[in-house]
């Protein structure tokens, strides 16, 4: 693992000292061994803080949105999911490609900070190697089709309506409306989220199961054709709601209905729900 | 409200109808004095592409027992491409609603032209019968 | 000294259920919280603490304040919804017990008592169980709290292995001990007190913070924060709320619900001005409220060291690390 | 909260029969925002409308709900009533109690419950209605007609006669299009030049028409009422002001090249008029073949020119102008049969020609002076075979549609051969004869009587045997193969959109159909309009058609343009989308779904959260183009773009009202 | 290049000289032809006029054997067999349940994966023209030849997928490479009457007459074909045509591989030139100095 870490520090040091970027976003150690939160390094003497271990779980791309109009360029360490997140942000017009120096890292999967096993999102990862980068660290690997990642969805689909209804009602009863799933998601880059627009009345502020479900369903539909399957929403949810099952259900349907489409793999192909085809499946005749 | 007590529960079905085709199709049912159950309430929208899937979630949350989205046949849209987007959006939304436990009969999307009065009447009548069989919709209901 | 054998625990609780709504630590679907005795889930007495704090028994997530009627453009009837029931939080930990005291300061002192909180607080009894082991994230000792127990609880129990030592610390606590008379036995076992592995030096911190308002450390710490509400909604002492109307046409209800100072629209004013425009101001505000403002106003820290925010913060913002950094920065300001 | 007045109509007994209108009115009084409610026998009648106006004044109402028939019937009527009553017409909602309640239900009690719900929905929406005013857009009283064939000329003349300015743009050096190439026109057999050249002259002399021949449209911006168009006129190398059209230069020019106008049957000089009666009747120089321009030799034409009009340094000129309306009249071309039809020899046999080449030969001003000759040896053909549907009705390898005019012009050609060559034998291989116009079938019958032999069947092969062409086919009525020895074979080739018409459609901003013909807004109800407001269609560019239909369509398009240009301002539909820059994140998803390209991303000067000046991208809706379909409002996740009159909160209120 | 080789009944009997010539050409060009073991008749016209399933099963069996032996490409010299095999492959690819049915009938699985090529395509398309030119030792200079394709090699277009149905050029290019002069005549793809010449002689013979007449009108010294039945009709029946129409046609007809063999230096005896009805000796003598005689 530390071969990558040494390379990361070397590259970050160069970029900062040459002034190519005025900050680098990577990961650093937290207080405990299983914590490697994002790190923001602004001067080359501090690159020693950068680390690469099995707990670098948080996505780095969405931090580009914190101050979208800052002048300087950002050096961004990007694993497979971060690269797709960058494509996502570029395609949504929130970030300009020329403002980022992408340092791709061929990721081999991270560990869950509680179970210490391979994190769920990494088991299901199809594009471990970054799809867009300026320079690359590690051995590139071809994308892996992992159809079994839809297994949980397929099982749930077979269940009776009542059972599915109870399952999701119970899950969303746990929701504490902390909006961590929305704030970590690279596909959620609205300037003002529908959940915050109380005057329009999309969503009540009350914390109870019905409003939680409306928020969960609406957010799932909003990112249906743009979710890059980075799995962060499910990871950061403090009460463990299986949000990726909702997203995977939509992704599976969209791929079956409108042909193979992987969000964020390139920044040209428009998301399927924003286009149409004359010979789309006809179910409403 | 008499309708709301569970004993003599009468289903309430919401229908979003596009102004140029299905709304005028619904009018034509009236002109021909054809009959269908009283449970349907029609909301007029300029085009089926105006119907936001969030309206459907909202209807079920407030207590709708069934929802219908009706638009022009693909190719006939007054705004040329509106219903192509409607088709994609509700192919996906229909499956999501089923996935969270709303019975498939409760949400229907249909292409109904301005001349297809019979098709509108039959669609609505069948929808109401299915919903009566299924019973009241509890799924996303607000805690009262 | 009274001993309640673990075997009699269920019976003891059953006796309270008649008069009180007993809340016990329960675990289901991966979430531990204080739920009504007998509801769905597994008891979690031996867990160190619940994920969700007990505060929602006193300060509910969503609470209807009053209902109103409207007739031809005027409000005709307003009925206040303020019925509280007798509750017992059974198995509260000393840190959460201290958090209730913090909430008492906010809602009941300084010249205004919140009636909704007050009516619930009057009818609340607390049975505190001391901690026998601490989590790596616990640092209540550093916050001046004794993991073994808390004087503010009505009854203080300590786990002795086969049973619990029971000490009544208030009149109503004594009444409960009376009810358990036949279940109690006598014994002299020593209480084994847990101690926190995570230490942080709190003294002088409020004063240090007063000098660091403009310091750049707030940008540093807040860069990785994603502005979600996890820390505030898991924190036992956070007490911010928002109010809105649920309009039902001719009638409706006014309710209050939890809000988080970390949200981007929390302090946005009409016209779009926001005194705390970015997350660095917001994070600074939360830490200063926890560690400085509250102690300046009420003389005690608003952080009780329960460690919940350390566990669940998606990006591991750590209040203890911050305190260490504050000490370092204050040294040479 | 609004002060709403609810008016329940009995519609005689149509509603009152199955809905207790008084009960609905009484219930309506309890709805939020409703301060006045009444029921009346005929709301849409004169007294009904007066009743509303009176109520507005007395009760100080600021929103009206009328529960009567379908809004598709009387929405406009009641909007006018509000306007007369001093209220903004868009503070108004209708509940459809007739077509969608009383007429479709029988149980009065349930129908009344439903009626109350429908009124409650309307009132809930009315509560959130806002005052909308339609803005206006300037209309430049000038029309642009692209293509100066018979369609373009007729449209230009009709618009100009109505007193409007017209700019007529034509790509070729002369106007007139295909019609002057023809000899006779069916069914009256009057000479084509005699009825088209006068129109060309009329166009050239019309005070309101500015003719730009030898020019192409290169760029079109803007929208209905103000299209900004850039036109590029190619270099003519002849100053048409000085030139008198004497034609001396044409006779002197040494280098001859095949004349495109004669489809390769005739020659022309490098300084040339496509044909004698060309308009403008002045030559242009062919830059590709003129020796002077290519390798700086010769220069004879400049020497002989009496007025010194020749200028070898001439350059192309750019014009930019603003127009209120555009008429597309780009016409058709013939299908390149040589690429596909191996059975007819892939174009190897010179005596296999197209209908247009036949026209050029029989045309008196044509290359053969009206004499029918075999291109191979110039002999007069004694046996002529016509083959119809070459490329048309051939979905397998060419075009699936019928090109409409070939049955008639083939009958005409057969008639002309029998006229010009008394002892000639004429055979026509056909599938069907489609002669549906006025006096068309009679014309076909006459041709049969003249002795044309119609053989029902397709030709399977043509090959050369000596100087003759052997045409092998089948007579499906006799069920026998047939072989004809022919001197000349004329193919009735399919019509296709003119070359470059697809790119031009993209430039102007509308879509051609799958075959490349311009897509009309509605095949039956709006045949001369395109979905893009302000762009109209005339003639064969919209689909194959003959001259009578073309002229009729040109007149229709002109009428539409005159309707548009008669107003100095265009009232825009106020119920259009509007984007809120405060919420818009500039993601651009809405831009792609708008069928009218009415949304574009613009740069907005703004301040970031610390007050620093920044520029950020937001969506901006052009109210002239937006037709109010609302597709963008659903694509916009944050609801920044909303449709006025059908806003998100209005529809949510309507939905919520049902379950309050 | 290695091909499964399906000779078919004609090349085993009446068209034997075509088979020999094919093998000589293959040997020279280094193409390995492996005859499909235990092949059966493809059914030709008689099968598909009697039973549709049989007409598909017969060729399917041959192709299944070829597939079983791992051949990705099958060379089919006879035009009729080529058409039948192509039709079978297309039908099976189009419908999975037909594939199951046929596999049951022939007792083997037939996956319709292998590529079916006429021998003309094998030589004319798959082996490069310059590779062929290297082996031409005796170019047939001055020999004006009418390349005759017939119908089954080029029609129906979507099944044969080989050349332009109206004006094919594969054989013309081959003839050019071996030094001959292909003529641009009109009857390249007109039908030779095939088996109809027997039951409906006046029609069949007329068709053959027209072909010969058109070839003669362009001064063809010989006609080249790539189908044993066309060869038979054009070569064997010239005497009957002359008798019937009073014409004097004596145009030798060759299989295109016979001409190629000659250009590669083989002598007439090496392949059955003597078996031709219209004697070709006089022509060859004139052309290549009598070496072949």
Short mmCIF file of N, CA and C in Angstrom, two decimals, chain A residues 102-172:
data_model
loop_
_atom_site.label_atom_id
_atom_site.label_comp_id
_atom_site.label_asym_id
_atom_site.label_seq_id
_atom_site.Cartn_x
_atom_site.Cartn_y
_atom_site.Cartn_z
N UNK A 102 -6.08 15.95 -12.22
CA UNK A 102 -6.58 14.68 -11.64
C UNK A 102 -5.42 13.71 -11.52
N UNK A 103 -5.13 13.30 -10.32
CA UNK A 103 -4.08 12.29 -10.11
C UNK A 103 -4.81 10.97 -9.85
N UNK A 104 -4.91 10.14 -10.89
CA UNK A 104 -5.68 8.88 -10.78
C UNK A 104 -4.92 7.87 -9.94
N UNK A 105 -5.66 7.13 -9.14
CA UNK A 105 -5.06 6.03 -8.35
C UNK A 105 -5.83 4.77 -8.68
N UNK A 106 -5.11 3.72 -9.12
CA UNK A 106 -5.80 2.45 -9.41
C UNK A 106 -6.16 1.82 -8.08
N UNK A 107 -7.42 1.88 -7.76
CA UNK A 107 -7.86 1.49 -6.41
C UNK A 107 -8.06 -0.02 -6.35
N UNK A 108 -7.74 -0.61 -5.23
CA UNK A 108 -7.95 -2.07 -5.10
C UNK A 108 -9.02 -2.33 -4.04
N UNK A 109 -9.78 -1.31 -3.69
CA UNK A 109 -10.89 -1.54 -2.76
C UNK A 109 -10.53 -1.17 -1.33
N UNK A 110 -11.47 -0.57 -0.61
CA UNK A 110 -11.23 -0.09 0.76
C UNK A 110 -11.95 -1.01 1.74
N UNK A 111 -11.65 -0.85 3.02
CA UNK A 111 -12.28 -1.70 4.05
C UNK A 111 -13.28 -0.87 4.83
N UNK A 112 -14.34 -1.54 5.26
CA UNK A 112 -15.37 -0.89 6.08
C UNK A 112 -14.79 -0.62 7.46
N UNK A 113 -14.97 0.63 7.95
CA UNK A 113 -14.27 1.00 9.20
C UNK A 113 -14.81 0.24 10.40
N UNK A 114 -16.00 -0.35 10.31
CA UNK A 114 -16.55 -1.10 11.46
C UNK A 114 -16.18 -2.58 11.31
N UNK A 115 -16.54 -3.14 10.11
CA UNK A 115 -16.38 -4.61 9.99
C UNK A 115 -14.95 -4.97 9.58
N UNK A 116 -14.15 -4.00 9.18
CA UNK A 116 -12.77 -4.23 8.73
C UNK A 116 -12.71 -5.14 7.49
N UNK A 117 -13.88 -5.56 6.96
CA UNK A 117 -13.87 -6.35 5.71
C UNK A 117 -13.90 -5.38 4.53
N UNK A 118 -13.85 -5.94 3.30
CA UNK A 118 -13.93 -5.09 2.09
C UNK A 118 -15.27 -4.36 2.12
N UNK A 119 -15.24 -3.04 1.94
CA UNK A 119 -16.47 -2.23 2.04
C UNK A 119 -17.45 -2.69 0.95
N UNK A 120 -18.75 -2.61 1.27
CA UNK A 120 -19.79 -3.08 0.33
C UNK A 120 -19.62 -2.36 -1.02
N UNK A 121 -19.38 -1.03 -0.94
CA UNK A 121 -19.35 -0.27 -2.22
C UNK A 121 -18.16 -0.73 -3.06
N UNK A 122 -17.08 -1.22 -2.40
CA UNK A 122 -15.92 -1.63 -3.20
C UNK A 122 -16.13 -3.04 -3.76
N UNK A 123 -16.88 -3.88 -3.01
CA UNK A 123 -17.17 -5.21 -3.58
C UNK A 123 -17.93 -5.05 -4.89
N UNK A 124 -18.80 -4.05 -4.92
CA UNK A 124 -19.67 -3.90 -6.11
C UNK A 124 -19.05 -2.97 -7.16
N UNK A 125 -17.80 -2.53 -6.96
CA UNK A 125 -17.24 -1.50 -7.85
C UNK A 125 -16.91 -2.10 -9.22
N UNK A 126 -17.38 -1.44 -10.27
CA UNK A 126 -17.14 -1.96 -11.64
C UNK A 126 -15.99 -1.22 -12.32
N UNK A 127 -15.68 -0.01 -11.86
CA UNK A 127 -14.62 0.76 -12.54
C UNK A 127 -13.56 1.17 -11.52
N UNK A 128 -12.75 0.20 -11.02
CA UNK A 128 -11.75 0.57 -10.01
C UNK A 128 -10.70 1.53 -10.56
N UNK A 129 -10.42 1.44 -11.87
CA UNK A 129 -9.37 2.33 -12.43
C UNK A 129 -10.04 3.61 -12.92
N UNK A 130 -9.45 4.79 -12.59
CA UNK A 130 -10.09 6.07 -12.99
C UNK A 130 -10.28 6.16 -14.50
N UNK A 131 -11.45 6.67 -14.93
CA UNK A 131 -11.76 6.76 -16.37
C UNK A 131 -11.24 8.08 -16.93
N UNK A 132 -10.89 9.03 -16.04
CA UNK A 132 -10.34 10.31 -16.54
C UNK A 132 -9.22 10.71 -15.57
N UNK A 133 -8.08 11.11 -16.11
CA UNK A 133 -6.97 11.47 -15.20
C UNK A 133 -5.93 12.26 -15.99
N UNK A 134 -5.08 13.02 -15.27
CA UNK A 134 -3.95 13.70 -15.94
C UNK A 134 -2.71 12.84 -15.77
N UNK A 135 -2.55 12.29 -14.55
CA UNK A 135 -1.48 11.29 -14.40
C UNK A 135 -2.02 10.15 -13.55
N UNK A 136 -1.34 9.02 -13.64
CA UNK A 136 -1.92 7.81 -13.03
C UNK A 136 -0.90 7.14 -12.12
N UNK A 137 -1.36 6.69 -10.97
CA UNK A 137 -0.50 5.91 -10.06
C UNK A 137 -1.08 4.50 -9.98
N UNK A 138 -0.23 3.48 -10.12
CA UNK A 138 -0.69 2.10 -9.94
C UNK A 138 -1.01 1.44 -11.28
N UNK A 139 -1.43 0.17 -11.21
CA UNK A 139 -1.65 -0.66 -12.42
C UNK A 139 -3.10 -0.50 -12.89
N UNK A 140 -3.31 0.07 -14.08
CA UNK A 140 -4.71 0.18 -14.58
C UNK A 140 -5.31 -1.21 -14.77
N UNK A 141 -6.61 -1.30 -14.50
CA UNK A 141 -7.33 -2.58 -14.64
C UNK A 141 -8.56 -2.31 -15.51
N UNK A 142 -8.92 -3.27 -16.35
CA UNK A 142 -10.11 -3.05 -17.23
C UNK A 142 -11.38 -3.06 -16.37
N UNK A 143 -12.41 -2.31 -16.76
CA UNK A 143 -13.66 -2.35 -15.97
C UNK A 143 -14.19 -3.77 -15.85
N UNK A 144 -14.84 -4.06 -14.73
CA UNK A 144 -15.33 -5.42 -14.45
C UNK A 144 -16.86 -5.35 -14.40
N UNK A 145 -17.52 -6.15 -15.22
CA UNK A 145 -19.01 -6.16 -15.15
C UNK A 145 -19.37 -7.02 -13.95
N UNK A 146 -20.09 -6.48 -13.02
CA UNK A 146 -20.46 -7.24 -11.81
C UNK A 146 -21.98 -7.36 -11.75
N UNK A 147 -22.55 -8.25 -12.54
CA UNK A 147 -24.02 -8.35 -12.53
C UNK A 147 -24.56 -8.76 -11.16
N UNK A 148 -23.73 -9.43 -10.36
CA UNK A 148 -24.27 -9.92 -9.07
C UNK A 148 -24.58 -8.76 -8.13
N UNK A 149 -24.12 -7.53 -8.49
CA UNK A 149 -24.42 -6.41 -7.58
C UNK A 149 -25.91 -6.08 -7.58
N UNK A 150 -26.62 -6.65 -8.57
CA UNK A 150 -28.08 -6.39 -8.61
C UNK A 150 -28.86 -7.51 -7.92
N UNK A 151 -28.10 -8.44 -7.28
CA UNK A 151 -28.80 -9.61 -6.72
C UNK A 151 -29.82 -9.18 -5.65
N UNK A 152 -29.40 -8.34 -4.74
CA UNK A 152 -30.31 -7.94 -3.64
C UNK A 152 -31.57 -7.31 -4.22
N UNK A 153 -31.38 -6.51 -5.26
CA UNK A 153 -32.56 -5.85 -5.87
C UNK A 153 -33.48 -6.92 -6.46
N UNK A 154 -32.86 -7.88 -7.16
CA UNK A 154 -33.68 -8.90 -7.83
C UNK A 154 -34.49 -9.66 -6.78
N UNK A 155 -33.85 -9.99 -5.65
CA UNK A 155 -34.58 -10.73 -4.62
C UNK A 155 -35.75 -9.90 -4.09
N UNK A 156 -35.48 -8.64 -3.83
CA UNK A 156 -36.55 -7.80 -3.24
C UNK A 156 -37.71 -7.63 -4.21
N UNK A 157 -37.35 -7.58 -5.50
CA UNK A 157 -38.41 -7.37 -6.51
C UNK A 157 -39.45 -8.50 -6.46
N UNK A 158 -38.97 -9.71 -6.15
CA UNK A 158 -39.91 -10.85 -6.21
C UNK A 158 -40.92 -10.78 -5.07
N UNK A 159 -40.61 -10.07 -4.02
CA UNK A 159 -41.47 -10.15 -2.82
C UNK A 159 -42.85 -9.54 -3.09
N UNK A 160 -43.80 -9.86 -2.24
CA UNK A 160 -45.17 -9.35 -2.42
C UNK A 160 -45.18 -7.86 -2.07
N UNK A 161 -46.15 -7.18 -2.61
CA UNK A 161 -46.24 -5.72 -2.43
C UNK A 161 -46.24 -5.38 -0.94
N UNK A 162 -47.02 -6.11 -0.17
CA UNK A 162 -47.14 -5.79 1.27
C UNK A 162 -45.78 -5.90 1.94
N UNK A 163 -45.04 -6.96 1.57
CA UNK A 163 -43.74 -7.19 2.22
C UNK A 163 -42.78 -6.06 1.86
N UNK A 164 -42.78 -5.70 0.57
CA UNK A 164 -41.88 -4.61 0.12
C UNK A 164 -42.27 -3.33 0.84
N UNK A 165 -43.57 -3.12 0.97
CA UNK A 165 -44.06 -1.88 1.59
C UNK A 165 -43.57 -1.82 3.04
N UNK A 166 -43.72 -2.93 3.75
CA UNK A 166 -43.28 -2.93 5.16
C UNK A 166 -41.78 -2.71 5.25
N UNK A 167 -41.04 -3.38 4.36
CA UNK A 167 -39.57 -3.28 4.40
C UNK A 167 -39.14 -1.82 4.30
N UNK A 168 -39.65 -1.13 3.26
CA UNK A 168 -39.19 0.25 3.06
C UNK A 168 -39.75 1.20 4.12
N UNK A 169 -40.97 0.92 4.57
CA UNK A 169 -41.52 1.81 5.62
C UNK A 169 -40.65 1.71 6.86
N UNK A 170 -40.27 0.46 7.19
CA UNK A 170 -39.43 0.29 8.40
C UNK A 170 -38.08 0.96 8.21
N UNK A 171 -37.50 0.82 7.01
CA UNK A 171 -36.19 1.44 6.78
C UNK A 171 -36.30 2.97 6.92
N UNK A 172 -37.31 3.55 6.28
CA UNK A 172 -37.38 5.02 6.31
C UNK A 172 -37.89 5.53 7.65
#
